PDB file of C-alpha atoms in Angstrom:
ATOM      1  CA  UNK A   1    -156.795 -67.839 -11.412  1.00 45.00           C
ATOM      2  CA  UNK A   2    -160.138 -69.247  -9.488  1.00 58.00           C
ATOM      3  CA  UNK A   3    -161.946 -67.009  -7.105  1.00 73.00           C
ATOM      4  CA  UNK A   4    -161.622 -69.391  -3.891  1.00 78.00           C
ATOM      5  CA  UNK A   5    -164.502 -67.871  -0.703  1.00 78.00           C
ATOM      6  CA  UNK A   6    -164.323 -69.471   2.679  1.00 83.00           C
ATOM      7  CA  UNK A   7    -167.703 -69.362   4.741  1.00 82.00           C
ATOM      8  CA  UNK A   8    -169.098 -71.700   7.096  1.00 87.00           C
ATOM      9  CA  UNK A   9    -170.560 -74.569   6.582  1.00 89.00           C
ATOM     10  CA  UNK A  10    -174.008 -74.278   8.968  1.00 91.00           C
ATOM     11  CA  UNK A  11    -175.635 -70.876   9.208  1.00 90.00           C
ATOM     12  CA  UNK A  12    -178.346 -70.589  12.409  1.00 94.00           C
ATOM     13  CA  UNK A  13    -180.789 -67.314  10.806  1.00 92.00           C
ATOM     14  CA  UNK A  14    -183.041 -66.646  12.816  1.00 93.00           C
ATOM     15  CA  UNK A  15    -185.020 -64.889  16.308  1.00 93.00           C
ATOM     16  CA  UNK A  16    -183.968 -66.799  18.377  1.00 95.00           C
ATOM     17  CA  UNK A  17    -181.491 -68.559  16.097  1.00 95.00           C
ATOM     18  CA  UNK A  18    -179.260 -69.561  19.323  1.00 96.00           C
ATOM     19  CA  UNK A  19    -181.681 -72.132  20.744  1.00 96.00           C
ATOM     20  CA  UNK A  20    -181.017 -74.009  18.382  1.00 96.00           C
ATOM     21  CA  UNK A  21    -177.297 -74.511  18.509  1.00 97.00           C
ATOM     22  CA  UNK A  22    -177.207 -76.520  21.208  1.00 96.00           C
ATOM     23  CA  UNK A  23    -178.444 -79.690  19.330  1.00 95.00           C
ATOM     24  CA  UNK A  24    -175.614 -78.497  16.224  1.00 95.00           C
ATOM     25  CA  UNK A  25    -173.023 -79.251  18.934  1.00 96.00           C
ATOM     26  CA  UNK A  26    -173.891 -81.792  20.301  1.00 94.00           C
ATOM     27  CA  UNK A  27    -173.934 -83.696  17.182  1.00 94.00           C
ATOM     28  CA  UNK A  28    -171.000 -83.699  17.145  1.00 93.00           C
ATOM     29  CA  UNK A  29    -169.971 -84.999  19.828  1.00 93.00           C
ATOM     30  CA  UNK A  30    -168.491 -81.208  21.142  1.00 94.00           C
ATOM     31  CA  UNK A  31    -167.436 -81.518  25.536  1.00 95.00           C
ATOM     32  CA  UNK A  32    -167.185 -78.375  27.097  1.00 97.00           C
ATOM     33  CA  UNK A  33    -166.218 -74.917  24.919  1.00 98.00           C
ATOM     34  CA  UNK A  34    -164.373 -71.399  25.732  1.00 98.00           C
ATOM     35  CA  UNK A  35    -166.120 -68.825  26.349  1.00 98.00           C
ATOM     36  CA  UNK A  36    -164.575 -65.682  25.028  1.00 98.00           C
ATOM     37  CA  UNK A  37    -166.525 -62.957  25.555  1.00 97.00           C
ATOM     38  CA  UNK A  38    -166.273 -59.149  27.155  1.00 94.00           C
ATOM     39  CA  UNK A  39    -166.703 -58.272  30.779  1.00 92.00           C
ATOM     40  CA  UNK A  40    -169.905 -56.262  29.399  1.00 89.00           C
ATOM     41  CA  UNK A  41    -172.340 -59.281  28.019  1.00 91.00           C
ATOM     42  CA  UNK A  42    -172.075 -61.266  31.227  1.00 93.00           C
ATOM     43  CA  UNK A  43    -172.537 -58.252  33.470  1.00 91.00           C
ATOM     44  CA  UNK A  44    -175.776 -57.672  31.760  1.00 88.00           C
ATOM     45  CA  UNK A  45    -177.198 -61.014  31.700  1.00 91.00           C
ATOM     46  CA  UNK A  46    -177.057 -61.698  28.129  1.00 92.00           C
ATOM     47  CA  UNK A  47    -173.467 -64.239  28.114  1.00 96.00           C
ATOM     48  CA  UNK A  48    -176.185 -66.741  29.487  1.00 96.00           C
ATOM     49  CA  UNK A  49    -178.673 -67.083  27.308  1.00 96.00           C
ATOM     50  CA  UNK A  50    -175.366 -68.941  25.632  1.00 97.00           C
ATOM     51  CA  UNK A  51    -174.977 -70.604  28.289  1.00 98.00           C
ATOM     52  CA  UNK A  52    -178.475 -71.939  29.761  1.00 97.00           C
ATOM     53  CA  UNK A  53    -178.535 -73.439  25.410  1.00 97.00           C
ATOM     54  CA  UNK A  54    -175.170 -75.839  26.157  1.00 97.00           C
ATOM     55  CA  UNK A  55    -176.195 -76.376  29.725  1.00 97.00           C
ATOM     56  CA  UNK A  56    -179.513 -78.145  28.468  1.00 97.00           C
ATOM     57  CA  UNK A  57    -177.624 -79.758  25.640  1.00 97.00           C
ATOM     58  CA  UNK A  58    -174.860 -81.164  28.584  1.00 96.00           C
ATOM     59  CA  UNK A  59    -171.900 -78.986  27.354  1.00 97.00           C
ATOM     60  CA  UNK A  60    -169.444 -77.945  30.099  1.00 97.00           C
ATOM     61  CA  UNK A  61    -167.620 -74.325  29.088  1.00 98.00           C
ATOM     62  CA  UNK A  62    -165.467 -72.242  30.718  1.00 98.00           C
ATOM     63  CA  UNK A  63    -166.099 -69.094  30.383  1.00 98.00           C
ATOM     64  CA  UNK A  64    -163.022 -65.586  29.221  1.00 98.00           C
ATOM     65  CA  UNK A  65    -165.013 -62.204  30.184  1.00 97.00           C
ATOM     66  CA  UNK A  66    -161.405 -59.795  29.123  1.00 96.00           C
ATOM     67  CA  UNK A  67    -161.536 -59.841  25.741  1.00 95.00           C
ATOM     68  CA  UNK A  68    -161.041 -55.143  25.005  1.00 89.00           C
ATOM     69  CA  UNK A  69    -162.711 -53.336  21.885  1.00 87.00           C
ATOM     70  CA  UNK A  70    -159.140 -53.645  20.215  1.00 89.00           C
ATOM     71  CA  UNK A  71    -158.405 -57.238  20.810  1.00 94.00           C
ATOM     72  CA  UNK A  72    -154.489 -56.710  21.761  1.00 95.00           C
ATOM     73  CA  UNK A  73    -152.323 -60.422  21.318  1.00 96.00           C
ATOM     74  CA  UNK A  74    -151.982 -60.505  25.113  1.00 96.00           C
ATOM     75  CA  UNK A  75    -155.963 -61.335  24.892  1.00 96.00           C
ATOM     76  CA  UNK A  76    -154.819 -64.488  23.134  1.00 97.00           C
ATOM     77  CA  UNK A  77    -152.274 -65.555  25.200  1.00 97.00           C
ATOM     78  CA  UNK A  78    -154.354 -65.320  29.016  1.00 96.00           C
ATOM     79  CA  UNK A  79    -157.001 -67.194  26.964  1.00 97.00           C
ATOM     80  CA  UNK A  80    -155.105 -69.789  25.359  1.00 97.00           C
ATOM     81  CA  UNK A  81    -153.404 -70.484  28.692  1.00 97.00           C
ATOM     82  CA  UNK A  82    -157.170 -71.171  30.324  1.00 97.00           C
ATOM     83  CA  UNK A  83    -157.808 -72.789  27.529  1.00 97.00           C
ATOM     84  CA  UNK A  84    -155.751 -76.077  28.149  1.00 96.00           C
ATOM     85  CA  UNK A  85    -156.007 -75.442  32.126  1.00 97.00           C
ATOM     86  CA  UNK A  86    -159.212 -76.103  31.012  1.00 97.00           C
ATOM     87  CA  UNK A  87    -159.277 -78.698  28.878  1.00 96.00           C
ATOM     88  CA  UNK A  88    -161.980 -77.286  26.270  1.00 97.00           C
ATOM     89  CA  UNK A  89    -161.754 -78.839  23.480  1.00 96.00           C
ATOM     90  CA  UNK A  90    -164.398 -76.231  21.444  1.00 97.00           C
ATOM     91  CA  UNK A  91    -164.244 -72.608  21.679  1.00 98.00           C
ATOM     92  CA  UNK A  92    -167.658 -70.745  21.272  1.00 98.00           C
ATOM     93  CA  UNK A  93    -166.956 -66.864  21.142  1.00 97.00           C
ATOM     94  CA  UNK A  94    -170.079 -64.311  22.387  1.00 97.00           C
ATOM     95  CA  UNK A  95    -169.822 -60.331  20.677  1.00 92.00           C
ATOM     96  CA  UNK A  96    -169.570 -58.456  17.791  1.00 89.00           C
ATOM     97  CA  UNK A  97    -165.656 -58.588  15.966  1.00 90.00           C
ATOM     98  CA  UNK A  98    -163.179 -58.309  18.945  1.00 92.00           C
ATOM     99  CA  UNK A  99    -164.916 -61.254  20.302  1.00 95.00           C
ATOM    100  CA  UNK A 100    -164.420 -63.267  17.275  1.00 96.00           C
ATOM    101  CA  UNK A 101    -160.945 -62.047  16.257  1.00 96.00           C
ATOM    102  CA  UNK A 102    -159.922 -63.038  19.620  1.00 97.00           C
ATOM    103  CA  UNK A 103    -161.246 -66.370  19.385  1.00 97.00           C
ATOM    104  CA  UNK A 104    -160.071 -67.494  16.252  1.00 97.00           C
ATOM    105  CA  UNK A 105    -156.124 -66.045  17.380  1.00 97.00           C
ATOM    106  CA  UNK A 106    -156.771 -69.161  19.852  1.00 97.00           C
ATOM    107  CA  UNK A 107    -158.619 -71.726  17.700  1.00 97.00           C
ATOM    108  CA  UNK A 108    -155.396 -71.176  15.379  1.00 97.00           C
ATOM    109  CA  UNK A 109    -152.863 -70.946  17.810  1.00 98.00           C
ATOM    110  CA  UNK A 110    -153.935 -74.040  20.106  1.00 97.00           C
ATOM    111  CA  UNK A 111    -153.549 -75.868  16.784  1.00 97.00           C
ATOM    112  CA  UNK A 112    -151.395 -74.772  15.297  1.00 97.00           C
ATOM    113  CA  UNK A 113    -149.029 -73.790  18.132  1.00 96.00           C
ATOM    114  CA  UNK A 114    -146.252 -69.952  17.344  1.00 96.00           C
ATOM    115  CA  UNK A 115    -147.805 -67.552  18.600  1.00 96.00           C
ATOM    116  CA  UNK A 116    -150.291 -65.694  16.522  1.00 96.00           C
ATOM    117  CA  UNK A 117    -147.919 -62.873  14.846  1.00 92.00           C
ATOM    118  CA  UNK A 118    -146.663 -66.104  13.201  1.00 93.00           C
ATOM    119  CA  UNK A 119    -149.566 -66.313  11.199  1.00 93.00           C
ATOM    120  CA  UNK A 120    -149.787 -61.890   9.888  1.00 89.00           C
ATOM    121  CA  UNK A 121    -146.831 -62.098   7.383  1.00 83.00           C
ATOM    122  CA  UNK A 122    -148.207 -63.721   4.246  1.00 83.00           C
ATOM    123  CA  UNK A 123    -152.207 -65.777   3.567  1.00 86.00           C
ATOM    124  CA  UNK A 124    -153.351 -69.010   4.827  1.00 91.00           C
ATOM    125  CA  UNK A 125    -149.635 -69.347   6.727  1.00 93.00           C
ATOM    126  CA  UNK A 126    -151.337 -72.632   8.629  1.00 95.00           C
ATOM    127  CA  UNK A 127    -150.672 -76.529   8.596  1.00 95.00           C
ATOM    128  CA  UNK A 128    -153.902 -77.448   9.751  1.00 94.00           C
ATOM    129  CA  UNK A 129    -157.578 -76.697  10.984  1.00 94.00           C
ATOM    130  CA  UNK A 130    -157.721 -75.379  14.255  1.00 95.00           C
ATOM    131  CA  UNK A 131    -159.577 -76.013  17.202  1.00 96.00           C
ATOM    132  CA  UNK A 132    -163.325 -75.982  16.036  1.00 97.00           C
ATOM    133  CA  UNK A 133    -165.059 -72.387  16.252  1.00 97.00           C
ATOM    134  CA  UNK A 134    -168.952 -71.318  16.921  1.00 97.00           C
ATOM    135  CA  UNK A 135    -169.636 -67.772  16.323  1.00 97.00           C
ATOM    136  CA  UNK A 136    -172.440 -66.273  18.194  1.00 96.00           C
ATOM    137  CA  UNK A 137    -172.811 -62.510  17.115  1.00 92.00           C
ATOM    138  CA  UNK A 138    -174.414 -59.485  19.278  1.00 90.00           C
ATOM    139  CA  UNK A 139    -173.641 -56.741  16.217  1.00 83.00           C
ATOM    140  CA  UNK A 140    -174.254 -56.404  12.479  1.00 77.00           C
ATOM    141  CA  UNK A 141    -170.702 -54.358  11.827  1.00 70.00           C
ATOM    142  CA  UNK A 142    -168.164 -55.947  11.277  1.00 73.00           C
ATOM    143  CA  UNK A 143    -169.011 -59.543   9.719  1.00 79.00           C
ATOM    144  CA  UNK A 144    -166.428 -60.825  11.802  1.00 82.00           C
ATOM    145  CA  UNK A 145    -168.540 -64.042  12.135  1.00 85.00           C
ATOM    146  CA  UNK A 146    -167.894 -64.963   9.198  1.00 85.00           C
ATOM    147  CA  UNK A 147    -164.430 -64.600   7.639  1.00 87.00           C
ATOM    148  CA  UNK A 148    -161.006 -65.215   7.530  1.00 90.00           C
ATOM    149  CA  UNK A 149    -159.657 -62.511   8.601  1.00 90.00           C
ATOM    150  CA  UNK A 150    -158.455 -61.607  12.247  1.00 93.00           C
ATOM    151  CA  UNK A 151    -157.329 -57.748  13.229  1.00 91.00           C
ATOM    152  CA  UNK A 152    -155.053 -57.856  16.563  1.00 95.00           C
ATOM    153  CA  UNK A 153    -153.343 -55.382  18.607  1.00 93.00           C
ATOM    154  CA  UNK A 154    -149.503 -55.897  19.419  1.00 92.00           C
ATOM    155  CA  UNK A 155    -150.060 -53.672  22.987  1.00 89.00           C
ATOM    156  CA  UNK A 156    -145.926 -53.477  22.594  1.00 88.00           C
ATOM    157  CA  UNK A 157    -145.829 -50.815  20.084  1.00 82.00           C
ATOM    158  CA  UNK A 158    -149.496 -50.085  20.102  1.00 80.00           C
ATOM    159  CA  UNK A 159    -149.940 -51.396  16.153  1.00 84.00           C
ATOM    160  CA  UNK A 160    -152.120 -53.305  13.943  1.00 87.00           C
ATOM    161  CA  UNK A 161    -152.277 -56.098  11.455  1.00 88.00           C
ATOM    162  CA  UNK A 162    -154.171 -58.239   9.880  1.00 89.00           C
ATOM    163  CA  UNK A 163    -154.391 -62.022  10.124  1.00 93.00           C
ATOM    164  CA  UNK A 164    -156.381 -63.641   7.380  1.00 91.00           C
ATOM    165  CA  UNK A 165    -155.957 -67.740   6.832  1.00 93.00           C
ATOM    166  CA  UNK A 166    -158.719 -69.470   5.627  1.00 93.00           C
ATOM    167  CA  UNK A 167    -158.560 -72.102   9.153  1.00 94.00           C
ATOM    168  CA  UNK A 168    -160.532 -69.656  10.521  1.00 94.00           C
ATOM    169  CA  UNK A 169    -163.821 -70.574   9.225  1.00 93.00           C
ATOM    170  CA  UNK A 170    -166.046 -71.533  11.971  1.00 95.00           C
ATOM    171  CA  UNK A 171    -167.912 -74.560  11.820  1.00 96.00           C
ATOM    172  CA  UNK A 172    -170.364 -72.682  12.838  1.00 96.00           C
ATOM    173  CA  UNK A 173    -171.747 -69.180  12.653  1.00 95.00           C
ATOM    174  CA  UNK A 174    -174.934 -67.823  14.577  1.00 95.00           C
ATOM    175  CA  UNK A 175    -177.373 -64.747  14.166  1.00 92.00           C
ATOM    176  CA  UNK A 176    -179.997 -64.637  16.371  1.00 92.00           C
ATOM    177  CA  UNK A 177    -181.464 -60.637  15.821  1.00 88.00           C
ATOM    178  CA  UNK A 178    -182.789 -61.216  19.712  1.00 90.00           C
ATOM    179  CA  UNK A 179    -179.512 -60.890  20.604  1.00 89.00           C
ATOM    180  CA  UNK A 180    -178.865 -58.184  18.443  1.00 85.00           C
ATOM    181  CA  UNK A 181    -182.057 -56.248  19.954  1.00 82.00           C
ATOM    182  CA  UNK A 182    -180.723 -56.723  23.476  1.00 71.00           C
ATOM    183  CA  UNK A 183    -177.395 -55.023  22.670  1.00 70.00           C
ATOM    184  CA  UNK A 184    -177.530 -51.293  24.361  1.00 72.00           C
ATOM    185  CA  UNK A 185    -178.300 -48.176  22.209  1.00 77.00           C
ATOM    186  CA  UNK A 186    -174.272 -47.026  22.130  1.00 77.00           C
ATOM    187  CA  UNK A 187    -173.176 -49.660  21.140  1.00 73.00           C
ATOM    188  CA  UNK A 188    -175.062 -50.670  18.378  1.00 75.00           C
ATOM    189  CA  UNK A 189    -175.100 -46.810  16.866  1.00 79.00           C
ATOM    190  CA  UNK A 190    -171.102 -47.824  16.884  1.00 77.00           C
ATOM    191  CA  UNK A 191    -171.204 -50.960  15.174  1.00 74.00           C
ATOM    192  CA  UNK A 192    -173.444 -48.963  12.056  1.00 76.00           C
ATOM    193  CA  UNK A 193    -171.024 -46.693  12.147  1.00 80.00           C
ATOM    194  CA  UNK A 194    -168.482 -48.780  11.825  1.00 74.00           C
ATOM    195  CA  UNK A 195    -169.988 -50.583   8.461  1.00 73.00           C
ATOM    196  CA  UNK A 196    -170.553 -47.286   7.198  1.00 79.00           C
ATOM    197  CA  UNK A 197    -166.788 -45.395   8.309  1.00 76.00           C
ATOM    198  CA  UNK A 198    -165.599 -49.405   6.098  1.00 68.00           C
ATOM    199  CA  UNK A 199    -167.609 -48.072   3.426  1.00 72.00           C
ATOM    200  CA  UNK A 200    -166.588 -43.842   3.272  1.00 74.00           C
ATOM    201  CA  UNK A 201    -162.252 -45.396   4.109  1.00 68.00           C
ATOM    202  CA  UNK A 202    -163.128 -47.002   0.922  1.00 62.00           C
ATOM    203  CA  UNK A 203    -164.397 -44.746  -1.427  1.00 65.00           C
ATOM    204  CA  UNK A 204    -162.219 -42.310  -0.061  1.00 59.00           C
ATOM    205  CA  UNK A 205    -158.928 -44.285  -2.013  1.00 55.00           C
ATOM    206  CA  UNK A 206    -160.622 -43.245  -4.896  1.00 52.00           C
ATOM    207  CA  UNK A 207    -161.628 -39.360  -4.699  1.00 52.00           C
ATOM    208  CA  UNK A 208    -158.627 -39.076  -1.675  1.00 56.00           C
ATOM    209  CA  UNK A 209    -158.489 -37.582   1.036  1.00 57.00           C
ATOM    210  CA  UNK A 210    -157.001 -33.901   2.387  1.00 61.00           C
ATOM    211  CA  UNK A 211    -155.757 -35.175   6.110  1.00 73.00           C
ATOM    212  CA  UNK A 212    -152.009 -34.931   6.335  1.00 81.00           C
ATOM    213  CA  UNK A 213    -149.946 -37.511   8.308  1.00 79.00           C
ATOM    214  CA  UNK A 214    -148.872 -34.457  10.526  1.00 82.00           C
ATOM    215  CA  UNK A 215    -152.402 -34.271  11.274  1.00 78.00           C
ATOM    216  CA  UNK A 216    -152.529 -37.437  13.017  1.00 76.00           C
ATOM    217  CA  UNK A 217    -149.180 -36.349  15.058  1.00 78.00           C
ATOM    218  CA  UNK A 218    -147.646 -38.858  12.302  1.00 81.00           C
ATOM    219  CA  UNK A 219    -143.625 -37.693  12.283  1.00 84.00           C
ATOM    220  CA  UNK A 220    -140.960 -38.158   9.419  1.00 83.00           C
ATOM    221  CA  UNK A 221    -138.876 -40.108  12.152  1.00 81.00           C
ATOM    222  CA  UNK A 222    -142.191 -42.904  12.108  1.00 82.00           C
ATOM    223  CA  UNK A 223    -141.824 -42.933   7.900  1.00 81.00           C
ATOM    224  CA  UNK A 224    -139.778 -46.033   7.521  1.00 82.00           C
ATOM    225  CA  UNK A 225    -141.319 -47.833  11.166  1.00 81.00           C
ATOM    226  CA  UNK A 226    -145.499 -47.443   9.189  1.00 79.00           C
ATOM    227  CA  UNK A 227    -143.833 -48.149   5.884  1.00 78.00           C
ATOM    228  CA  UNK A 228    -142.412 -52.236   6.932  1.00 80.00           C
ATOM    229  CA  UNK A 229    -145.787 -52.748   8.491  1.00 77.00           C
ATOM    230  CA  UNK A 230    -147.103 -51.874   5.870  1.00 76.00           C
ATOM    231  CA  UNK A 231    -145.099 -53.819   3.417  1.00 74.00           C
ATOM    232  CA  UNK A 232    -145.732 -56.735   6.146  1.00 73.00           C
ATOM    233  CA  UNK A 233    -149.053 -56.228   5.803  1.00 70.00           C
ATOM    234  CA  UNK A 234    -150.978 -59.877   4.704  1.00 66.00           C
ATOM    235  CA  UNK A 235    -153.406 -56.761   1.651  1.00 66.00           C
ATOM    236  CA  UNK A 236    -149.902 -56.316   0.499  1.00 68.00           C
ATOM    237  CA  UNK A 237    -149.898 -59.898  -1.102  1.00 64.00           C
ATOM    238  CA  UNK A 238    -152.685 -58.430  -3.633  1.00 62.00           C
ATOM    239  CA  UNK A 239    -150.757 -55.288  -5.147  1.00 67.00           C
ATOM    240  CA  UNK A 240    -150.246 -56.819  -8.750  1.00 66.00           C
ATOM    241  CA  UNK A 241    -146.494 -55.540  -8.148  1.00 74.00           C
ATOM    242  CA  UNK A 242    -144.775 -56.047  -4.896  1.00 78.00           C
ATOM    243  CA  UNK A 243    -143.579 -51.840  -3.330  1.00 79.00           C
ATOM    244  CA  UNK A 244    -140.223 -51.382  -2.038  1.00 81.00           C
ATOM    245  CA  UNK A 245    -139.866 -50.035   1.399  1.00 79.00           C
ATOM    246  CA  UNK A 246    -138.401 -46.489  -0.152  1.00 84.00           C
ATOM    247  CA  UNK A 247    -141.770 -46.342  -2.419  1.00 82.00           C
ATOM    248  CA  UNK A 248    -143.853 -46.362   0.347  1.00 80.00           C
ATOM    249  CA  UNK A 249    -141.473 -44.056   2.322  1.00 80.00           C
ATOM    250  CA  UNK A 250    -142.217 -41.988   0.098  1.00 81.00           C
ATOM    251  CA  UNK A 251    -145.546 -42.671  -0.800  1.00 80.00           C
ATOM    252  CA  UNK A 252    -145.841 -41.935   3.255  1.00 81.00           C
ATOM    253  CA  UNK A 253    -143.296 -38.316   2.959  1.00 81.00           C
ATOM    254  CA  UNK A 254    -146.104 -37.689   0.244  1.00 81.00           C
ATOM    255  CA  UNK A 255    -148.850 -37.195   2.957  1.00 80.00           C
ATOM    256  CA  UNK A 256    -147.056 -35.168   5.296  1.00 70.00           C
TER     257      UNK A 256
END
């Protein structure tokens, strides 16, 4: 079986790379963008570097700045409403992983319909390419600007789930170092810690961890719910043998 690697066909990388974005978009005859970002980036004026570039090339835009640090289904639903009202024909995410993941969900559901949760029960479940997506990165901790993964939070039961879909791939990714150095020092540090934590997490799977589920406040009556979520996780499809619900529950019990 061959391995398949998906990534953006165009990546702009350099100081002030965002100044090349307008021409790229104009060449694709895109007319109006839904910009997906958070309120802090708007407040500090960083988003203006993007909007100025769009305006200079005659591209209209509308801004959704309600992205949460752990993007929720509601973020996607609210953005889809704004997308429909504004008649935007493409999506630009501006920020870090949370903005990118939200924008991926918007673009995918806008083109394929349904609910973002519908695409979390397997891998590459969408039937059609998503709405054109451009990802403008302002951090260096997630690489979400060019991956086929998104992590979404169900705010009703406070669970997170991954969505893995080849159609998440942006048409253009922008990594402009001038945008990254303009970020608050705290955010720069936390994204670095995010990358480090993932590396340590991968190592801990091999060497084990002394922490117990009870240390995290988990009670035994939640194990079946947690096990079912583990089975629904798209990453479980890569396991060489599918586990049963009982097997997953027993693994959790051993860590209580």
